[in-house]
Coordinates of C-alpha atoms and ligand atoms in Angstrom, one line a residue:
X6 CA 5.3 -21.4 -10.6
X7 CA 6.0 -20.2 -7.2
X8 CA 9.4 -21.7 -6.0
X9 CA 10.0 -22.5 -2.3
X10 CA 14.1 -21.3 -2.7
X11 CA 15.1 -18.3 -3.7
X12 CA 16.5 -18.8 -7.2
X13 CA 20.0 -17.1 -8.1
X14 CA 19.1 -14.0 -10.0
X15 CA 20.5 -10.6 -11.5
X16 CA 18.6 -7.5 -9.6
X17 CA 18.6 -4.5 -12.2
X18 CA 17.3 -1.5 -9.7
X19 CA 16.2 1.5 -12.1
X20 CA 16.7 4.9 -9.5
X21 CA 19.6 3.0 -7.9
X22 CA 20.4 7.1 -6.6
X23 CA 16.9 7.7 -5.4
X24 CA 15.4 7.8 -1.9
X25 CA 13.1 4.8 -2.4
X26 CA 16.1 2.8 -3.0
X27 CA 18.6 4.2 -0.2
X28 CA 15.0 4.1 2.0
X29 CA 13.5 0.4 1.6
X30 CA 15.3 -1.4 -1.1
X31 CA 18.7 -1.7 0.1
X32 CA 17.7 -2.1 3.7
X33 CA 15.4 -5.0 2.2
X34 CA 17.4 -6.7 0.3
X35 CA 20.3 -7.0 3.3
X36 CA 17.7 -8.6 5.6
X37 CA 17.1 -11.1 3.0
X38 CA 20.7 -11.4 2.5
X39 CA 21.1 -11.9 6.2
X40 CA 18.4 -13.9 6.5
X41 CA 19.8 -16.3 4.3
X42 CA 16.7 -15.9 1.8
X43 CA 18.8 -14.1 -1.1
X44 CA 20.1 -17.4 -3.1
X45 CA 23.9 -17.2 -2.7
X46 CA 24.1 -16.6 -6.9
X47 CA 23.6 -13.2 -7.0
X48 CA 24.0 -9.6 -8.3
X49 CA 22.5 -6.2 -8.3
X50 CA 23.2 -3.7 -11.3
X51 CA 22.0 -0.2 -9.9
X52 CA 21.3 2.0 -12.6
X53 CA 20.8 5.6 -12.7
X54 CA 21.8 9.3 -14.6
X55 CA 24.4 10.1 -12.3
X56 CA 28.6 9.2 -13.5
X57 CA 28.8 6.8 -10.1
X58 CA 31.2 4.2 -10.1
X59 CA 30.9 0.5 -8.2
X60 CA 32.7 1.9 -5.6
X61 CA 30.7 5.0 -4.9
X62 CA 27.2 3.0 -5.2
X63 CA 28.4 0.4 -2.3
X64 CA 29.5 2.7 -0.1
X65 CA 26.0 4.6 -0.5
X66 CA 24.1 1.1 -0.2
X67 CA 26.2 0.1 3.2
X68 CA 25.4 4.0 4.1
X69 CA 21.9 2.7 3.9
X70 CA 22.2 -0.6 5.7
X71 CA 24.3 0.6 8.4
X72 CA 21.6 3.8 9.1
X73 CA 19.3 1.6 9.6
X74 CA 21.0 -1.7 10.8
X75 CA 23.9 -0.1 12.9
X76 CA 25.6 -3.9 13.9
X77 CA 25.0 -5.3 10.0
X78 CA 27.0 -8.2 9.9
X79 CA 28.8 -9.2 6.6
X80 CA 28.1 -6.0 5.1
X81 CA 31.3 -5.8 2.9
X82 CA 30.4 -9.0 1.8
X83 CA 26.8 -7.5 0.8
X84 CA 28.1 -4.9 -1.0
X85 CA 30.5 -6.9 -2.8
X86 CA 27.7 -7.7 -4.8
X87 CA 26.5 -4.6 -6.4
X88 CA 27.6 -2.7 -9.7
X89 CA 26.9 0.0 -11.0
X90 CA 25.9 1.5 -14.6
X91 CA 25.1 5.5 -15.2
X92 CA 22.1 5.1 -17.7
X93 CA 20.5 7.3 -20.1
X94 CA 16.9 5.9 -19.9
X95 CA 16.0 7.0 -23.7
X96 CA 19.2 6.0 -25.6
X97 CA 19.4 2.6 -26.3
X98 CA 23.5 2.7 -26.7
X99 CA 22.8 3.0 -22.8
X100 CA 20.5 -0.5 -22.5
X101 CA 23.3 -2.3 -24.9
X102 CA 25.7 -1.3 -22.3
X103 CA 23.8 -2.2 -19.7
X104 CA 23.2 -5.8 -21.4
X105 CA 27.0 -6.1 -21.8
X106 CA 27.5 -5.9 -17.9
X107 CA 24.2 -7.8 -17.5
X108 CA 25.9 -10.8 -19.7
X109 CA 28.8 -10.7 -17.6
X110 CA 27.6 -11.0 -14.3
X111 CA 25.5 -13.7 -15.4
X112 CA 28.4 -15.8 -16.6
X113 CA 30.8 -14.4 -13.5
X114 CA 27.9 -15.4 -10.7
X115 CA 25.9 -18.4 -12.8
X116 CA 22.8 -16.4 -12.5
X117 CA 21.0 -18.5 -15.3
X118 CA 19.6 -15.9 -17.1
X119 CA 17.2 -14.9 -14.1
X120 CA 16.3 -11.2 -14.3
X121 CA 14.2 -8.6 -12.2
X122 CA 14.0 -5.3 -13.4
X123 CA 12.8 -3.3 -10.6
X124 CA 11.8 0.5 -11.9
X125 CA 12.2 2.5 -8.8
X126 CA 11.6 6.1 -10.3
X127 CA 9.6 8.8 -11.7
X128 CA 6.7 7.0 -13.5
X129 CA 7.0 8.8 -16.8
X130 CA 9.8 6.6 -17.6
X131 CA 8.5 3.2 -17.0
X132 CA 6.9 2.1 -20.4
X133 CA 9.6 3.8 -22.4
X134 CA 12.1 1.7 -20.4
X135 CA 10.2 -1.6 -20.7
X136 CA 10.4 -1.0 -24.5
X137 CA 13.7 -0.4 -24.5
X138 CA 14.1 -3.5 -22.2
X139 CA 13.3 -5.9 -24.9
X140 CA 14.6 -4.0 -28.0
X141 CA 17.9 -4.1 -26.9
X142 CA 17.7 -7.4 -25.8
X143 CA 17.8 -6.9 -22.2
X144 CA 15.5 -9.8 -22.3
X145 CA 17.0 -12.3 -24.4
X146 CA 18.1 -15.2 -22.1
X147 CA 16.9 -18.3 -21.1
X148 CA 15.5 -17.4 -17.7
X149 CA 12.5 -15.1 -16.1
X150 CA 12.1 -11.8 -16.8
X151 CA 10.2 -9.9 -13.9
X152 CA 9.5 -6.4 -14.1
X153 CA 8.6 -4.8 -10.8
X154 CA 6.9 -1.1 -10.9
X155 CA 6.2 1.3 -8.0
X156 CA 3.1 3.2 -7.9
X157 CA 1.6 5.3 -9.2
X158 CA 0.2 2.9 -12.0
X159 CA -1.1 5.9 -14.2
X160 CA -2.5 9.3 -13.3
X161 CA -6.5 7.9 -14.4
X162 CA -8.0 5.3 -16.0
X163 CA -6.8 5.9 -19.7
X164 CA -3.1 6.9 -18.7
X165 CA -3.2 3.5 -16.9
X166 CA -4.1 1.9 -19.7
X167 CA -1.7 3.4 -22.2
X168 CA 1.0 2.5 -19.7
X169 CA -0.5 -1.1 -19.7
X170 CA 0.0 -1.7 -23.1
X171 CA 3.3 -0.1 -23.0
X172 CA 4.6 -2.9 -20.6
X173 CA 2.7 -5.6 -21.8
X174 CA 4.5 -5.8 -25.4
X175 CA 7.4 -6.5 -23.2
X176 CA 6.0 -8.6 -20.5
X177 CA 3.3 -10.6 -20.3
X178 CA 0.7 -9.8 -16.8
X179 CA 2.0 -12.9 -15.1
X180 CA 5.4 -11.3 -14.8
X181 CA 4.2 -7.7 -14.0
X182 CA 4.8 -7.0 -10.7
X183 CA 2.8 -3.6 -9.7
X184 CA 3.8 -2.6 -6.1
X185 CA 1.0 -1.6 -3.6
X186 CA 3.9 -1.7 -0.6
X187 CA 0.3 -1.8 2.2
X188 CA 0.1 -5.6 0.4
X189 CA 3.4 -6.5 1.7
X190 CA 2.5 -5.0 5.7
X191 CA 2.1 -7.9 8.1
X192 CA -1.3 -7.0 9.0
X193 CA -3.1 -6.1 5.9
X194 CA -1.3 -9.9 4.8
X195 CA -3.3 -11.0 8.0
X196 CA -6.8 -10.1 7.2
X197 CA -7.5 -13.0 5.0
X198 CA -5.6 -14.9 8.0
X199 CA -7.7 -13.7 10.3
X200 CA -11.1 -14.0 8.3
X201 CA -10.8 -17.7 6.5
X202 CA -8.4 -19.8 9.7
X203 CA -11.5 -18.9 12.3
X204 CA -14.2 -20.8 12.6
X205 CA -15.4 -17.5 14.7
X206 CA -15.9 -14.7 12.3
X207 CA -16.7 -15.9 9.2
X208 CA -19.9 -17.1 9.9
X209 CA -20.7 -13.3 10.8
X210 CA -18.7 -11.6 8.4
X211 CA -21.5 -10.1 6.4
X212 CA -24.4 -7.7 6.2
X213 CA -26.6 -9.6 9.2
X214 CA -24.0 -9.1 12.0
X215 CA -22.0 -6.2 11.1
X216 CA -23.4 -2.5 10.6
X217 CA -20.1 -0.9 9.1
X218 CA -16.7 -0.9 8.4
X219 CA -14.2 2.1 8.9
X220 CA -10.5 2.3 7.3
X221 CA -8.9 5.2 8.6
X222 CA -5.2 5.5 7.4
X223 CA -4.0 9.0 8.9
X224 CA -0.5 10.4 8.8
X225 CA 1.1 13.6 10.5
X226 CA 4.0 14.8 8.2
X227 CA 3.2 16.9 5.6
X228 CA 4.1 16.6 2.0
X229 CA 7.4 16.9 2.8
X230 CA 9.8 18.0 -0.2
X231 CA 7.0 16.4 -2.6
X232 CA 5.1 19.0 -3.6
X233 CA 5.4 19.1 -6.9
X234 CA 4.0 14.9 -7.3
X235 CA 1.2 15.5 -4.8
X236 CA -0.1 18.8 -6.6
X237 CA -1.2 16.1 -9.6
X238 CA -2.0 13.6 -7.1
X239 CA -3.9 14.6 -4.5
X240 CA -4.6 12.0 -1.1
X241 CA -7.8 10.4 -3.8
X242 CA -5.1 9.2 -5.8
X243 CA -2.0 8.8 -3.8
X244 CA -3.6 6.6 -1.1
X245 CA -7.5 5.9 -2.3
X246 CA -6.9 4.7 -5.3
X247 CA -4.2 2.0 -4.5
X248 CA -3.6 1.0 -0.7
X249 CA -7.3 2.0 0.4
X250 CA -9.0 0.4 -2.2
X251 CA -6.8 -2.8 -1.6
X252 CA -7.7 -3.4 1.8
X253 CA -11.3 -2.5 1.4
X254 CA -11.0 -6.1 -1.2
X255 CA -9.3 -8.1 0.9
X256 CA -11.7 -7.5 3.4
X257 CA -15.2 -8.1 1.7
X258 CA -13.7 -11.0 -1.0
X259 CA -15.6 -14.5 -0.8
X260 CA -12.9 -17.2 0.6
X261 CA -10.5 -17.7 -2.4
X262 CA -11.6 -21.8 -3.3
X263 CA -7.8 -22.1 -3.3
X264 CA -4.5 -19.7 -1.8
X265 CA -3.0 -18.5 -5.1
X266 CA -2.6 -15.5 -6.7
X267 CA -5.1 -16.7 -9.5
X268 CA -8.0 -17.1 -7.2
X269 CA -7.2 -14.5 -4.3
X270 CA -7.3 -11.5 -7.1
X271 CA -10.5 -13.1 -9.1
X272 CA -12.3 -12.7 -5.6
X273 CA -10.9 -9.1 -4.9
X274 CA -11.9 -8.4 -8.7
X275 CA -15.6 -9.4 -8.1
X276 CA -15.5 -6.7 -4.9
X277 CA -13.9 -3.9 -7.0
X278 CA -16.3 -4.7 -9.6
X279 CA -19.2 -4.4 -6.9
X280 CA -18.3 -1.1 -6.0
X281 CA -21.1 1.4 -6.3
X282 CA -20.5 3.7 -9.1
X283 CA -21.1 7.2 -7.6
X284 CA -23.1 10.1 -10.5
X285 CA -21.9 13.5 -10.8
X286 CA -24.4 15.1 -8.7
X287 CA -23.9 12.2 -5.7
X288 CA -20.3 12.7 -5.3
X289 CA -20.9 14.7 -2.0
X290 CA -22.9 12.6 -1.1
X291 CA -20.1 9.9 -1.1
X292 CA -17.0 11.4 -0.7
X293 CA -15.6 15.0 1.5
X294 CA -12.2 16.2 0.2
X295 CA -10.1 18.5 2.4
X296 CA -6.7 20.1 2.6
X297 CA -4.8 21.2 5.4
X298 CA -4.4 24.7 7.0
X299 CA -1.8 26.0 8.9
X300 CA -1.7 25.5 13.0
X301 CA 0.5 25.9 16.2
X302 CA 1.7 22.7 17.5
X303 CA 3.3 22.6 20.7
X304 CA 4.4 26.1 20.5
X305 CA 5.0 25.8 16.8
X306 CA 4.1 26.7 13.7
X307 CA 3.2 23.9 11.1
X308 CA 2.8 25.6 7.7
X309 CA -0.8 24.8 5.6
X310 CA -0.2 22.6 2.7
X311 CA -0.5 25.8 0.2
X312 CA 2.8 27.1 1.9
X313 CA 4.7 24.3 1.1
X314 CA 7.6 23.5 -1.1
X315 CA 6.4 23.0 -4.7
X316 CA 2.5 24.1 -4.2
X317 CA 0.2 26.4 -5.6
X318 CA -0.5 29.1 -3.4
X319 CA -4.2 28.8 -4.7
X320 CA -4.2 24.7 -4.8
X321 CA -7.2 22.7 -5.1
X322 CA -5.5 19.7 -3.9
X323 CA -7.1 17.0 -2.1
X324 CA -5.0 16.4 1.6
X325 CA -7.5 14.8 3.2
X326 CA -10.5 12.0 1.8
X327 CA -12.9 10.5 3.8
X328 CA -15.4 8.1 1.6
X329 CA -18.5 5.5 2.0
X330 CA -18.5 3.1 -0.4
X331 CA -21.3 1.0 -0.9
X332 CA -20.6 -2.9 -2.1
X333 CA -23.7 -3.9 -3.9
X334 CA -23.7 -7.6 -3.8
X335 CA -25.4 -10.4 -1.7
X336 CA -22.8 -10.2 1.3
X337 CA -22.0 -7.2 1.7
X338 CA -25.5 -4.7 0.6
X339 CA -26.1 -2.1 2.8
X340 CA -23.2 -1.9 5.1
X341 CA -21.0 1.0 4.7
X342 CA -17.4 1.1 4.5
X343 CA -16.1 4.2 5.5
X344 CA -12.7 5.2 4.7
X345 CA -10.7 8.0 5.3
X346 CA -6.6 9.3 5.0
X347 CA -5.1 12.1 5.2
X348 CA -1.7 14.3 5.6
X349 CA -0.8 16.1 8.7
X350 CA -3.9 14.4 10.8
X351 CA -3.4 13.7 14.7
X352 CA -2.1 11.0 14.7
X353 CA 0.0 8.3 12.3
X354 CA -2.0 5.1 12.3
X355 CA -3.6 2.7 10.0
X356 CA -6.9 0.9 11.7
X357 CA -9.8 -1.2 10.3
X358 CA -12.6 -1.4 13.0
X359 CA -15.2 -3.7 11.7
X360 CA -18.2 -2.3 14.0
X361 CA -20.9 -5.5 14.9
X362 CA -24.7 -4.8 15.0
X363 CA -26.0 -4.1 18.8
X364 CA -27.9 -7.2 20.3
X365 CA -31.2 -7.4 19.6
X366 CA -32.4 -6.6 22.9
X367 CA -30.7 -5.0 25.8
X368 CA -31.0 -6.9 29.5
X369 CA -28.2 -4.5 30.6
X370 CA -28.7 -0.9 30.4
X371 CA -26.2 0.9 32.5
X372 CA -28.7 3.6 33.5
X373 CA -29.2 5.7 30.9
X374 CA -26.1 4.3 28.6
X375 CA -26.4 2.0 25.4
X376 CA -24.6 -1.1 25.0
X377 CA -21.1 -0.5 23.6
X378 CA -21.2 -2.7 20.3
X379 CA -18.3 -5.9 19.5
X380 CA -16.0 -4.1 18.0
X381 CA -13.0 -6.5 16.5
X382 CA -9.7 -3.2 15.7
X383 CA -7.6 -4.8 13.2
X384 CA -4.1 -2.6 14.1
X385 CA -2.0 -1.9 11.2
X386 CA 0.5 0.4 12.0
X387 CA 2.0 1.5 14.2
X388 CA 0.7 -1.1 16.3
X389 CA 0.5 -4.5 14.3
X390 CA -2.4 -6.9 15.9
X391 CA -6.0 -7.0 16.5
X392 CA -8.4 -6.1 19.6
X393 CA -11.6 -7.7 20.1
X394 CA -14.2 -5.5 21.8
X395 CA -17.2 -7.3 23.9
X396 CA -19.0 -6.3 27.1
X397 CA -18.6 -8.4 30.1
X398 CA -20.3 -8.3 33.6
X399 CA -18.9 -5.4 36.1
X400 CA -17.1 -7.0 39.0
X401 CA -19.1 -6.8 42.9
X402 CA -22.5 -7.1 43.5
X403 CA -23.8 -6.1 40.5
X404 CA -25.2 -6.7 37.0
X405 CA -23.8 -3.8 35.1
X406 CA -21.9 -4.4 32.2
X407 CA -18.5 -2.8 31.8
X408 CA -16.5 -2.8 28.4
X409 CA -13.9 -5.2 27.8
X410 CA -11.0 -6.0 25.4
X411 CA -9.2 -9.3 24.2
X412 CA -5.6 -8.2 22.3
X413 CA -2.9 -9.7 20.9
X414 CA -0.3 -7.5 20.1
X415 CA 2.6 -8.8 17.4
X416 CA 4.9 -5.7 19.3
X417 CA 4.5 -7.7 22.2
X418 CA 5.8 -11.1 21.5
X419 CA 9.5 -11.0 22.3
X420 CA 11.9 -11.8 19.2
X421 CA 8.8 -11.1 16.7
X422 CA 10.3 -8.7 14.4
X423 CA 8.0 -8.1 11.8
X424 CA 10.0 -7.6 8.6
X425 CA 9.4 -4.5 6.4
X426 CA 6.6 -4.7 3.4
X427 CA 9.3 -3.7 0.8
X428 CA 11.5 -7.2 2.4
X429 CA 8.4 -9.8 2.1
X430 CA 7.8 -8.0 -1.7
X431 CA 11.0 -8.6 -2.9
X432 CA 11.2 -12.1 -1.2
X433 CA 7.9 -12.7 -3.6
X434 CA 8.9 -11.2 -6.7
X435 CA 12.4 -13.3 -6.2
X436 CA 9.9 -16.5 -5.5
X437 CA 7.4 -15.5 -8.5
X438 CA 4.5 -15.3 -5.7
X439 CA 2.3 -12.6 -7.2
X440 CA -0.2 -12.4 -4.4
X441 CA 0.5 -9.9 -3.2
X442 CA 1.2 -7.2 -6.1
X443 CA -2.0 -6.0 -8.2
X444 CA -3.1 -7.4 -11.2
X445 CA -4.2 -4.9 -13.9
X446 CA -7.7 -5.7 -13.4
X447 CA -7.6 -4.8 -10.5
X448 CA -6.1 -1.6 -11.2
X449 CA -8.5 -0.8 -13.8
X450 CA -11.4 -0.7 -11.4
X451 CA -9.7 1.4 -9.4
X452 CA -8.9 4.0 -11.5
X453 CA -12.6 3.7 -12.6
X454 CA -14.2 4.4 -9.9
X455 CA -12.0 6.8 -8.3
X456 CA -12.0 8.9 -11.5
X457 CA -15.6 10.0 -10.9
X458 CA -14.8 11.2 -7.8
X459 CA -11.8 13.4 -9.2
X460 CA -13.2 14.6 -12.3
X461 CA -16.1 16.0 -10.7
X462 CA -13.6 18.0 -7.7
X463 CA -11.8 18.9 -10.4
X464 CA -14.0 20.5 -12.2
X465 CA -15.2 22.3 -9.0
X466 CA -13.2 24.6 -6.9
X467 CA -13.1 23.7 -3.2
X468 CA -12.9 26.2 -0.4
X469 CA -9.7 25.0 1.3
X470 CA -8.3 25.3 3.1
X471 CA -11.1 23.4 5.7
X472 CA -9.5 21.9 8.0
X473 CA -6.3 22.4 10.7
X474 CA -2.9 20.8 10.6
X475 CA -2.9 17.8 13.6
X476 CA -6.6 17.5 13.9
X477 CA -8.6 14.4 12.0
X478 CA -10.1 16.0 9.0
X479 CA -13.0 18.3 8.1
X480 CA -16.1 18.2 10.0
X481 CA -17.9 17.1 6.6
X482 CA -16.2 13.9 7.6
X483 CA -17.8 13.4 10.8
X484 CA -21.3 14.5 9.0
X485 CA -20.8 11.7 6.6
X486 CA -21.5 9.1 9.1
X487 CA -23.4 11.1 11.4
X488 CA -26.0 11.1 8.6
X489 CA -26.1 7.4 8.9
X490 CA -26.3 7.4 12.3
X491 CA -22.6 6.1 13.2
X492 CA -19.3 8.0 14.2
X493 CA -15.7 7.3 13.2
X494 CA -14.0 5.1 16.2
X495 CA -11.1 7.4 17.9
X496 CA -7.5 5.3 16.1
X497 CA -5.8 6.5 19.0
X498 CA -6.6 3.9 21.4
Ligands
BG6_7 C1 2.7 6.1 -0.2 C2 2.2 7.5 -0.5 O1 2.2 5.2 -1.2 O2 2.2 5.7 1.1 C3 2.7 8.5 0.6 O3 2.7 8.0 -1.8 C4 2.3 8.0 1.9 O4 2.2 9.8 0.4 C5 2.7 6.5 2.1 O5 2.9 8.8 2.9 C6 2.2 6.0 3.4 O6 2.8 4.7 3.6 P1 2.9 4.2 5.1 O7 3.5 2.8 4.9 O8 3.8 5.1 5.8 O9 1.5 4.2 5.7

């Protein structure tokens, strides 16, 4: 049951050392502190390999806060909170220690047995530790037990399912929750808003009115000091597979007949399951795979991705995907969705631009120019808020038509401070709201139909790298609409 309050609760965070945790989690969980959303019963265990003390792990969480909260009120009060355990995640004298200060804590800050494991670290560890979880009793009160895992959920299909089963003799799928942080950004949380509270656009919200759909999610760092994860990854599975695939649901579900987690995933389910699967020999037809060379930027040199830290000098690693997926069902059959994400593009933006069939016939030809089509931008980041493109009537004497745009801008409201994905998650997870984590069904299909695409690059060798550091991609991208007679909308404006 989803509870309006937050309800007291002990917070075990698994990688309590690690930059996810210094990043978002701590930040997070200080707004909601601050915000007067944390119930005032509560306590985090951070838990990691390194010999920390209490002491030490505070003054690394206010670290945190204060880097990115300068003026954090009540921070010593914050950190007063927190404990800390040094944790070996295979030996189980480790968990029965861990239980010991878990017991405590729960007596010293009447937590009721309330528990949320949070596993904030390198994936190979997460179904050993749910094991360990529940034989060694780590589970054994008399409140809920949530476990809360970061991506990536499995390498493919069948290590996602051993993983599965791993976790689910602990915990049953209702108290799984699998992050996909793009589920927690304002906007993407704002599609269904968007789609099912106007009268406007749902009527038109299917294969009559609109001719395609691009998702472009482009970023301009690198891979950073991550090599060594992304050589097995690759952009197909680091972004494609989770945060790509997720928006292309919640855009093309059926209205959910009710707003729960229940109903919302069985529609996004029935999308993922709609998905055209893609042969062998029609994967370049579908998808265009690239990987970043190196370029001068400003005057300076930006390495290719086979220079960097961690990465085969020879790599065959995806950088770059750009995709048309085909959704075979009544709604949505023959309209593409294009997608596309990549590292080191031009610019760092997330965009869905939902392009509307032209008019039937055009009164207004601007001499020898077409009719720009509605557009309607949904921003996601940077920017958060959506733009609505239409044509409109030039001003003067005169019956030419001149573009036109209707915005609202979230970054323009004074006082609207939109609060971080990883903050609205935890706030969930605390609240047993599942909406907006993915269920394993919906995980399955993923892996499913982005394994095609994988094994078959995989099994060829690609001649990377193809294209330059800070431009948008491969030209194979642009030929994968231009084939279809579209082009991909500029994100920058
Ligand atoms: C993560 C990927 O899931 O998403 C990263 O592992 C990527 O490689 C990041 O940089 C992008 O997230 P955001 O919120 O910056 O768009």
């Amino acid at each position: 049951m989803i509870q309006s309050e937050t309800p007291a609760s002990l917070i075990m965070i698994f990688g309590a050392t690690g930059d996810l945790a210094k990043r978002k989690l701590y930040p997070s969980l200080y707004h909601l502190f601050q915000r007067k959303k944390l119930a005032k019963h509560f306590a985090v265990i951070g838990v990691a390999r390194r010999p920390w003390s209490d002491e030490i792990l505070r003054n690394h969480v206010k670290d945190s806060v204060l880097t990115s909260i300068p003026d954090a009120e009540r921070i010593d009060e914050f950190i007063s909170h927190f404990y800390y355990q040094a944790h070996d995640v295979a030996d189980s004298a480790s968990y029965i220690e861990l239980k010991n200060l878990a017991t405590k804590l729960d007596q010293n800050y009447s937590l009721q047995g309330n528990r949320v494991f949070y596993l904030a670290m390198a994936p190979e560890f997460f179904g050993t530790i749910a094991e360990h979880l529940k034989k060694d009793g780590l589970t054994d009160t008399e409140g809920f037990h949530r476990l809360v895992i970061e991506k990536p959920f499995g390498h493919d299909l069948e290590s996602a399912i051993e993983l599965n089963k791993q976790i689910r003799n602990v915990f049953s799928e209702n108290d799984v929750y699998r992050i996909d942080h793009y589920l927690g950004k304002e906007m993407v949380q704002n599609i269904e808003v968007i789609r099912f509270a106007n009268a406007i656009f749902e009527p038109l919200w299917n294969n009559r009115f609109i001719s395609n759909i691009q998702i472009t999610s482009s970023e301009m760092l690198g891979v950073e000091e991550r090599g060594g994860y992304y050589e097995k990854s690759g952009a197909l599975r680091d972004m494609v597979q989770n945060h790509l695939l997720q928006m292309v649901a919640l855009l093309a579900m059926e209205p959910p007949i009710k707003l729960n987690p229940k109903e919302i995933r069985s529609e996004k389910v029935k999308v993922l399951r709609a998905l055209r699967p893609i042969k062998d020999t029609e994967v370049p037809n579908y998808f265009v795979r690239g990987q970043y060379g190196p370029a001068e930027i400003d005057g300076k040199r930006i390495s290719g991705y086979r220079e960097e830290l961690n990465v085969n000098p020879d790599s065959n690693t995806d950088t770059y995907v750009a995709g048309k997926l085909m959704i075979d069902n009544f709604r949505w059959a023959g309209v593409p969705f294009y997608i596309r994400t990549g590292k080191r593009m031009t610019a760092k933006s997330t965009k869905i631009i939902i392009q509307f069939k032209d008019v039937p016939m055009n009164l207004y030809y601007n001499s020898d120019e077409k009719l720009a089509p509605n557009l309607l931008v949904i921003h996601i980041q940077p920017e958060e808020g959506i733009t609505l493109h239409l044509n409109a009537k030039n001003t003067g004497q005169t019956m030419e038509t001149t573009p036109v745009k209707l915005s609202f801008s979230t970054n323009d409201i004074a006082g609207y401070n939109t609060p971080e994905a990883y903050e609205k998650l935890l706030h969930d997870c605390l609240r047993g709201d599942a909406t907006n984590f993915t269920h394993w069904d919906e995980v399955a299909l993923s892996w499913q139909f982005v394994d095609k695409v994988s094994q078959v690059w995989e099994s060829h060798k690609a001649s990377f790298p193809n294209y330059e550091a800070g431009s948008m991609g491969p030209k194979e991208a642009d030929q994968l609409l231009e084939q279809d007679g579209f082009f991909w909308w500029p994100v920058t404006n």
